[in-house]
Coordinates of C-alpha atoms in Angstrom, one line a residue:
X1 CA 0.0 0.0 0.0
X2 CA 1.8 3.1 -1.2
X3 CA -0.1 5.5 1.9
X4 CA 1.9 3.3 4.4
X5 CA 3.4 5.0 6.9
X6 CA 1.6 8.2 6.0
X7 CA 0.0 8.5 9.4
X8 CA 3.3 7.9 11.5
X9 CA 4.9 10.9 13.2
X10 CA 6.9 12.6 11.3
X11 CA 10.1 11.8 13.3
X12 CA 9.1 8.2 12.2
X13 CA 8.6 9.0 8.7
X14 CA 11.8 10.8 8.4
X15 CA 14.1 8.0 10.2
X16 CA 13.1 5.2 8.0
X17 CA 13.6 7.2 4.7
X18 CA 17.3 7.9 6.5
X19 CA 17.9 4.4 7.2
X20 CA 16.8 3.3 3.6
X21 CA 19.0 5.1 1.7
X22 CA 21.4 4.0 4.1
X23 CA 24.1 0.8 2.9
X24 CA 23.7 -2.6 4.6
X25 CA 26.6 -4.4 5.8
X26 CA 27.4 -7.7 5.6
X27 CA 29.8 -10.4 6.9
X28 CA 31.0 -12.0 4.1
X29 CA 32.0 -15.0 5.7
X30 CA 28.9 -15.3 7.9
X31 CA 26.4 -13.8 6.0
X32 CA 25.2 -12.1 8.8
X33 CA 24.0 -8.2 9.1
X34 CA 26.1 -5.8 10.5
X35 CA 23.9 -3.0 10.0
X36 CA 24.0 0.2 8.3
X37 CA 27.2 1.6 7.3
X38 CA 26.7 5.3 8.8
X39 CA 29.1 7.0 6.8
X40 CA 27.6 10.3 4.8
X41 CA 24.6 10.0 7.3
X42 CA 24.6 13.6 7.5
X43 CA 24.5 14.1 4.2
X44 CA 21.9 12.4 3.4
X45 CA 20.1 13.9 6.3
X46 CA 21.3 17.2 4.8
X47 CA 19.3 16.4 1.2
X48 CA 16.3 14.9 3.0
X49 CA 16.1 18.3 4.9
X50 CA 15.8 16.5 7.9
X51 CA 14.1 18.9 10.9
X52 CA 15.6 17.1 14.1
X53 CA 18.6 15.3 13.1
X54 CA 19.9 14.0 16.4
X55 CA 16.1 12.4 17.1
X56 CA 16.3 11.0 14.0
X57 CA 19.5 9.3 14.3
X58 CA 18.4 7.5 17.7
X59 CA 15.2 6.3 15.7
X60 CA 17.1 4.9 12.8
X61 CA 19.8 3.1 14.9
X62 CA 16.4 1.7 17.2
X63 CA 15.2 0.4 13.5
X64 CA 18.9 -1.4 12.6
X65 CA 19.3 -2.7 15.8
X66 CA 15.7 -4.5 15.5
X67 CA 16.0 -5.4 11.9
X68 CA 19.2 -7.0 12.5
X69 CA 18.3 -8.6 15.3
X70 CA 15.8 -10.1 13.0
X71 CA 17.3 -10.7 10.2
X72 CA 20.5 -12.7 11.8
X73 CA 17.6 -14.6 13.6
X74 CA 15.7 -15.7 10.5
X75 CA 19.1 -16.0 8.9
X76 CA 20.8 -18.2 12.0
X77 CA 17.3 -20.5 11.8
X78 CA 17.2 -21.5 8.6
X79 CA 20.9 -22.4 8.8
X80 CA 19.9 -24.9 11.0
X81 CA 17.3 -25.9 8.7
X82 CA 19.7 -27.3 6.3

């Protein structure tokens, strides 16, 4: 649904368009997440013209952490699948 999301807070709205233009990391060797690589964070909060940037930041490390968390889980579960 293209309107999701359009109800959130705007602190919400403007996190998650920060952390997807954000690069994922990833072990090589593992194939698990690292997370966002951070670098030119500002900058990109610079073009989004974002209002509250240090508010922002804590929300879109929150979101990494917990998509992570996730992802190595799903990731670590079906390795014991095989």
């Amino acid at each position: 649904d293209e309107d999701e999301g359009e109800n959130w807070p705007w602190l919400f709205q403007d996190a998650f368009s920060v952390w997807n233009s954000l690069t994922d990391q990833w072990d090589g060797m593992s194939g698990s997440y690292l997370g966002k690589q951070m670098a030119g964070i500002k900058d990109i909060m610079e073009i989004l013209d974002i209002e509250d940037p240090r508010e922002v930041l804590k929300i879109v490390k929150i979101i990494d952490n917990k998509y992570g968390k996730e992802v190595n889980k799903k990731n670590k579960d079906a390795q014991k699948k095989k």
